[in-house]
């Protein structure tokens, strides 16, 4: 079964069925099995828009959750696919172009194009990668 990734936080604001939640940084992040794909383990504070599962008000302590499979999908889209694209482009271009600087520049441009294309789908992905919040 898909166990959600959970973090505790505090509601900063509530608007239109969503809560702006500041994640509380805990030392437990170092022991978490999902720490390698979680950005909150690398920063002091993280603010997240989360769908409210029940009525909330600013100052409430909440638990923010996201499905683990969505976290892995985010890792795939943000890190793994661009790496594969870059390696494939470098491998293919090295056959025809023997100038490493040109091949590297083309590969970096392809990665930039990948992220620009991904940003065009930000609205759709934002709906797909939604966090939920419930009171503790």
XYZ file of N, CA and C in Angstrom:
408
model
N 0.839 -1.184 0.000
C 0.000 0.000 0.000
C 0.880 1.241 0.000
N 0.386 2.292 -0.601
C 1.132 3.534 -0.737
C 1.018 4.358 0.545
N 2.046 4.334 1.355
C 2.074 5.082 2.610
C 2.415 6.534 2.310
N 1.621 7.495 2.799
C 1.922 8.902 2.509
C 3.156 9.391 3.271
N 3.791 10.381 2.687
C 4.893 11.082 3.359
C 4.253 12.191 4.179
N 4.618 12.305 5.442
C 3.957 13.234 6.363
C 4.967 14.183 7.004
N 4.513 15.402 7.220
C 5.291 16.405 7.950
C 4.345 17.225 8.799
N 4.806 17.602 9.963
C 4.012 18.494 10.816
C 4.272 19.930 10.412
N 3.237 20.761 10.589
C 3.383 22.164 10.254
C 2.371 23.011 10.983
N 2.452 24.311 10.733
C 1.546 25.274 11.344
C 0.874 26.058 10.222
N -0.444 26.211 10.326
C -1.198 26.958 9.326
C -0.872 28.443 9.470
N -0.453 29.055 8.373
C -0.166 30.489 8.365
C -1.358 31.298 7.879
N -2.070 30.758 6.871
C -3.217 31.446 6.303
C -4.159 30.425 5.693
N -5.425 30.810 5.614
C -6.444 29.956 5.010
C -7.138 30.769 3.933
N -7.306 30.158 2.746
C -7.947 30.870 1.654
C -8.543 29.871 0.669
N -9.851 29.933 0.473
C -10.523 29.197 -0.592
C -10.298 27.685 -0.521
N -10.435 27.102 0.657
C -10.297 25.652 0.801
C -8.859 25.159 0.872
N -7.900 26.090 0.846
C -6.489 25.718 0.941
C -5.871 26.414 2.138
N -4.863 25.761 2.686
C -4.135 26.330 3.819
C -2.672 26.505 3.429
N -2.116 27.656 3.746
C -0.682 27.870 3.588
C -0.044 27.368 4.877
N 0.771 26.325 4.749
C 1.337 25.657 5.916
C 2.851 25.806 5.902
N 3.397 26.180 7.061
C 4.849 26.205 7.230
C 5.251 24.907 7.912
N 6.115 24.159 7.247
C 6.538 22.866 7.780
C 7.506 23.093 8.935
N 7.309 22.333 9.995
C 8.196 22.382 11.157
C 9.361 21.449 10.898
N 10.565 21.987 10.907
C 11.766 21.175 10.684
C 12.069 20.380 11.943
N 12.183 19.067 11.795
C 12.510 18.216 12.933
C 13.762 17.411 12.626
N 14.417 16.964 13.665
C 15.622 16.157 13.467
C 15.287 14.763 12.969
N 14.020 14.386 12.997
C 13.614 13.072 12.506
C 13.808 12.940 10.996
N 13.991 14.057 10.309
C 14.187 14.001 8.860
C 15.402 13.147 8.495
N 16.419 13.165 9.313
C 17.614 12.391 8.990
C 17.360 10.886 9.045
N 16.346 10.469 9.777
C 16.028 9.045 9.870
C 14.900 8.636 8.927
N 14.294 9.600 8.250
C 13.150 9.322 7.382
C 13.597 8.590 6.122
N 12.849 7.562 5.714
C 13.221 6.798 4.527
C 13.030 7.590 3.242
N 12.269 8.665 3.290
C 12.015 9.465 2.089
C 12.891 10.713 2.033
N 13.878 10.832 2.898
C 14.660 12.059 2.979
C 15.403 12.384 1.687
N 15.755 11.378 0.898
C 16.504 11.632 -0.325
C 15.669 12.335 -1.379
N 14.344 12.278 -1.275
C 13.510 12.934 -2.268
C 12.709 14.087 -1.679
N 12.997 14.460 -0.461
C 12.209 15.473 0.224
C 13.036 16.735 0.414
N 12.535 17.833 -0.110
C 13.267 19.094 -0.014
C 13.233 19.678 1.402
N 12.263 19.305 2.228
C 12.172 19.907 3.555
C 13.330 19.486 4.449
N 13.999 18.382 4.115
C 15.128 17.938 4.924
C 16.348 18.819 4.693
N 16.297 19.669 3.668
C 17.446 20.488 3.328
C 17.293 21.956 3.724
N 16.140 22.365 4.230
C 15.933 23.767 4.532
C 15.357 23.935 5.933
N 15.447 25.150 6.442
C 14.935 25.441 7.768
C 13.416 25.513 7.792
N 12.837 26.128 6.767
C 11.386 26.220 6.715
C 10.918 26.080 5.276
N 9.743 25.533 5.131
C 9.163 25.310 3.809
C 7.691 25.651 3.896
N 7.203 26.453 2.956
C 5.786 26.801 2.926
C 5.104 26.051 1.792
N 3.966 25.446 2.115
C 3.263 24.588 1.179
C 1.783 24.946 1.185
N 1.186 25.001 -0.011
C -0.263 25.117 -0.136
C -0.840 23.712 -0.056
N -1.739 23.495 0.867
C -2.325 22.168 1.062
C -3.845 22.255 1.081
N -4.493 21.255 0.510
C -5.950 21.173 0.563
C -6.358 20.811 1.981
N -7.353 21.509 2.508
C -7.799 21.259 3.879
C -8.780 20.097 3.900
N -8.533 19.140 4.766
C -9.438 18.005 4.929
C -10.542 18.333 5.933
N -10.366 19.418 6.677
C -11.340 19.877 7.673
C -11.102 21.373 7.893
N -12.056 22.081 8.501
C -11.876 23.521 8.716
C -10.644 23.805 9.587
N -9.907 24.836 9.206
C -8.692 25.222 9.927
C -8.629 26.735 10.042
N -7.773 27.173 10.960
C -7.540 28.607 11.104
C -6.053 28.824 11.322
N -5.549 30.019 11.047
C -4.125 30.286 11.260
C -3.712 29.953 12.697
N -2.566 29.304 12.816
C -2.041 28.900 14.112
C -2.300 27.440 14.450
N -3.205 26.789 13.728
C -3.486 25.367 13.987
C -2.279 24.513 13.632
N -2.017 23.491 14.457
C -0.995 22.493 14.131
C -1.628 21.459 13.223
N -0.951 21.150 12.126
C -1.505 20.220 11.150
C -0.446 19.225 10.699
N -0.925 18.190 10.036
C -0.048 17.212 9.401
C -0.283 17.343 7.894
N 0.790 17.599 7.158
C 0.722 17.732 5.707
C 1.162 16.402 5.110
N 0.379 15.919 4.131
C 0.667 14.609 3.550
C 0.676 14.672 2.029
N 1.497 13.816 1.441
C 1.508 13.600 -0.008
C 1.799 12.115 -0.221
N 1.184 11.551 -1.249
C 1.396 10.128 -1.532
C 2.842 9.894 -1.944
N 3.418 8.803 -1.461
C 4.814 8.485 -1.764
C 5.032 8.315 -3.267
N 4.052 7.731 -3.971
C 4.221 7.549 -5.415
C 4.302 8.895 -6.142
N 3.611 9.913 -5.620
C 3.715 11.243 -6.227
C 5.087 11.856 -5.968
N 5.653 11.571 -4.814
C 7.000 12.063 -4.528
C 8.010 11.435 -5.478
N 7.854 10.139 -5.726
C 8.758 9.464 -6.666
C 8.560 9.987 -8.081
N 7.323 10.285 -8.447
C 7.054 10.842 -9.777
C 7.717 12.212 -9.925
N 7.670 13.012 -8.863
C 8.320 14.324 -8.892
C 9.833 14.178 -9.062
N 10.420 13.214 -8.377
C 11.857 12.956 -8.517
C 12.178 12.539 -9.950
N 11.337 11.703 -10.515
C 11.528 11.254 -11.898
C 11.503 12.441 -12.861
N 10.499 13.310 -12.728
C 10.367 14.446 -13.638
C 11.448 15.506 -13.437
N 11.853 15.720 -12.198
C 12.791 16.807 -11.906
C 14.252 16.421 -12.047
N 14.593 15.156 -11.812
C 16.001 14.774 -11.789
C 16.366 13.642 -12.757
N 15.613 12.569 -12.733
C 16.008 11.378 -13.497
C 15.826 11.574 -15.002
N 14.640 12.026 -15.447
C 14.418 12.225 -16.875
C 15.377 13.242 -17.499
N 15.621 14.383 -16.868
C 16.591 15.305 -17.469
C 17.990 14.702 -17.580
N 18.381 13.911 -16.597
C 19.682 13.252 -16.652
C 19.746 12.275 -17.818
N 18.692 11.481 -17.989
C 18.643 10.523 -19.102
C 18.665 11.260 -20.441
N 17.912 12.341 -20.535
C 17.906 13.141 -21.776
C 19.307 13.657 -22.072
N 19.962 14.195 -21.067
C 21.297 14.749 -21.277
C 22.292 13.663 -21.708
N 22.284 12.523 -21.039
C 23.202 11.435 -21.386
C 22.921 10.923 -22.799
N 21.653 10.789 -23.148
C 21.294 10.322 -24.489
C 21.763 11.307 -25.556
N 21.554 12.586 -25.312
C 21.977 13.596 -26.291
C 23.492 13.614 -26.431
N 24.191 13.567 -25.329
C 25.660 13.551 -25.395
C 26.135 12.301 -26.130
N 25.554 11.166 -25.813
C 25.952 9.918 -26.465
C 25.712 9.936 -27.965
N 24.558 10.436 -28.377
C 24.232 10.482 -29.798
C 25.055 11.529 -30.553
N 25.225 12.696 -29.948
C 25.962 13.762 -30.643
C 27.460 13.488 -30.732
N 27.984 12.732 -29.779
C 29.414 12.402 -29.825
C 29.767 11.591 -31.072
N 28.773 10.893 -31.626
C 28.999 10.113 -32.848
C 29.266 11.033 -34.039
N 28.487 12.141 -34.129
C 28.584 13.023 -35.290
C 29.438 14.263 -35.065
N 29.434 14.777 -33.858
C 30.178 16.003 -33.557
C 31.319 15.641 -32.616
N 32.529 15.965 -33.013
C 33.699 15.567 -32.217
C 34.253 16.716 -31.371
N 33.455 17.741 -31.184
C 33.846 18.872 -30.358
C 33.026 18.797 -29.063
N 33.693 18.495 -27.964
C 32.995 18.311 -26.685
C 32.294 19.575 -26.210
N 32.879 20.735 -26.482
C 32.253 21.993 -26.058
C 30.907 22.193 -26.754
N 30.847 21.893 -28.025
C 29.599 22.033 -28.777
C 28.571 21.013 -28.283
N 28.986 19.781 -28.088
C 28.090 18.726 -27.600
C 27.552 19.101 -26.214
N 28.410 19.562 -25.344
C 27.990 19.957 -23.996
C 27.018 21.123 -24.023
N 27.283 22.092 -24.881
C 26.387 23.247 -24.996
C 25.015 22.824 -25.501
N 24.981 21.968 -26.494
C 23.705 21.476 -27.024
C 22.956 20.682 -25.954
N 23.674 19.861 -25.195
C 23.039 19.070 -24.136
C 22.450 19.979 -23.058
N 23.179 21.012 -22.668
C 22.663 21.947 -21.666
C 21.457 22.718 -22.192
N 21.480 23.092 -23.458
C 20.332 23.767 -24.067
C 19.115 22.842 -24.098
N 19.346 21.558 -24.356
C 18.250 20.588 -24.362
C 17.637 20.447 -22.969
N 18.482 20.459 -21.952
C 17.980 20.377 -20.578
C 17.188 21.633 -20.230
N 17.692 22.789 -20.644
C 16.959 24.041 -20.415
C 15.600 23.986 -21.110
N 15.570 23.492 -22.319
C 14.315 23.346 -23.058
C 13.372 22.375 -22.351
N 13.921 21.301 -21.785
C 13.117 20.341 -21.028
C 12.437 21.037 -19.846
N 13.203 21.806 -19.057
C 12.631 22.477 -17.888
C 11.651 23.583 -18.292
N 11.911 24.271 -19.386
C 10.967 25.283 -19.872
C 9.656 24.622 -20.270
N 9.755 23.501 -20.991
C 8.560 22.751 -21.382
C 7.812 22.262 -20.147
N 8.539 21.757 -19.171
C 7.922 21.290 -17.932
C 7.197 22.437 -17.216
N 7.759 23.636 -17.274
C 7.131 24.778 -16.602
C 5.803 25.169 -17.248
N 5.630 24.877 -18.546
C 4.356 25.158 -19.200
C 3.233 24.289 -18.638
N 3.585 23.144 -18.081
C 2.601 22.236 -17.502
C 2.491 22.403 -15.991
N 3.000 23.495 -15.455
C 3.024 23.724 -14.006
C 1.619 23.681 -13.398
N 0.660 24.330 -14.051
C -0.709 24.354 -13.517
C -1.309 22.971 -13.419
N -1.139 22.173 -14.456
C -1.673 20.812 -14.459
C -0.957 19.952 -13.422
N 0.351 20.094 -13.334
C 1.121 19.301 -12.372
C 0.833 19.738 -10.943
N 0.551 21.030 -10.751
C 0.251 21.522 -9.411
C -1.020 20.862 -8.878
N -1.988 20.619 -9.773
C -3.205 19.920 -9.355
C -2.918 18.453 -9.057
N -2.057 17.852 -9.866
C -1.727 16.438 -9.688
C -0.902 16.204 -8.427
N 0.047 17.086 -8.148
C 0.931 16.942 -6.995
C 0.390 17.770 -5.828
N -0.776 17.417 -5.360
C -1.379 18.214 -4.300
C -1.096 17.611 -2.926
N -0.907 18.502 -1.984
C -0.717 18.121 -0.587
C -2.056 18.239 0.104
N -2.269 17.452 1.122
C -3.458 17.575 1.951
C -3.035 17.839 3.387
N -3.891 18.521 4.127
C -3.580 18.858 5.525
C -4.754 18.468 6.417
N -4.415 17.937 7.578
C -5.433 17.632 8.594
C -4.889 18.056 9.944
N -5.812 18.411 10.834
C -5.415 18.845 12.173
C -4.819 17.691 12.951
N -3.902 18.054 13.819
C -3.272 17.049 14.697
C -4.030 17.035 16.004
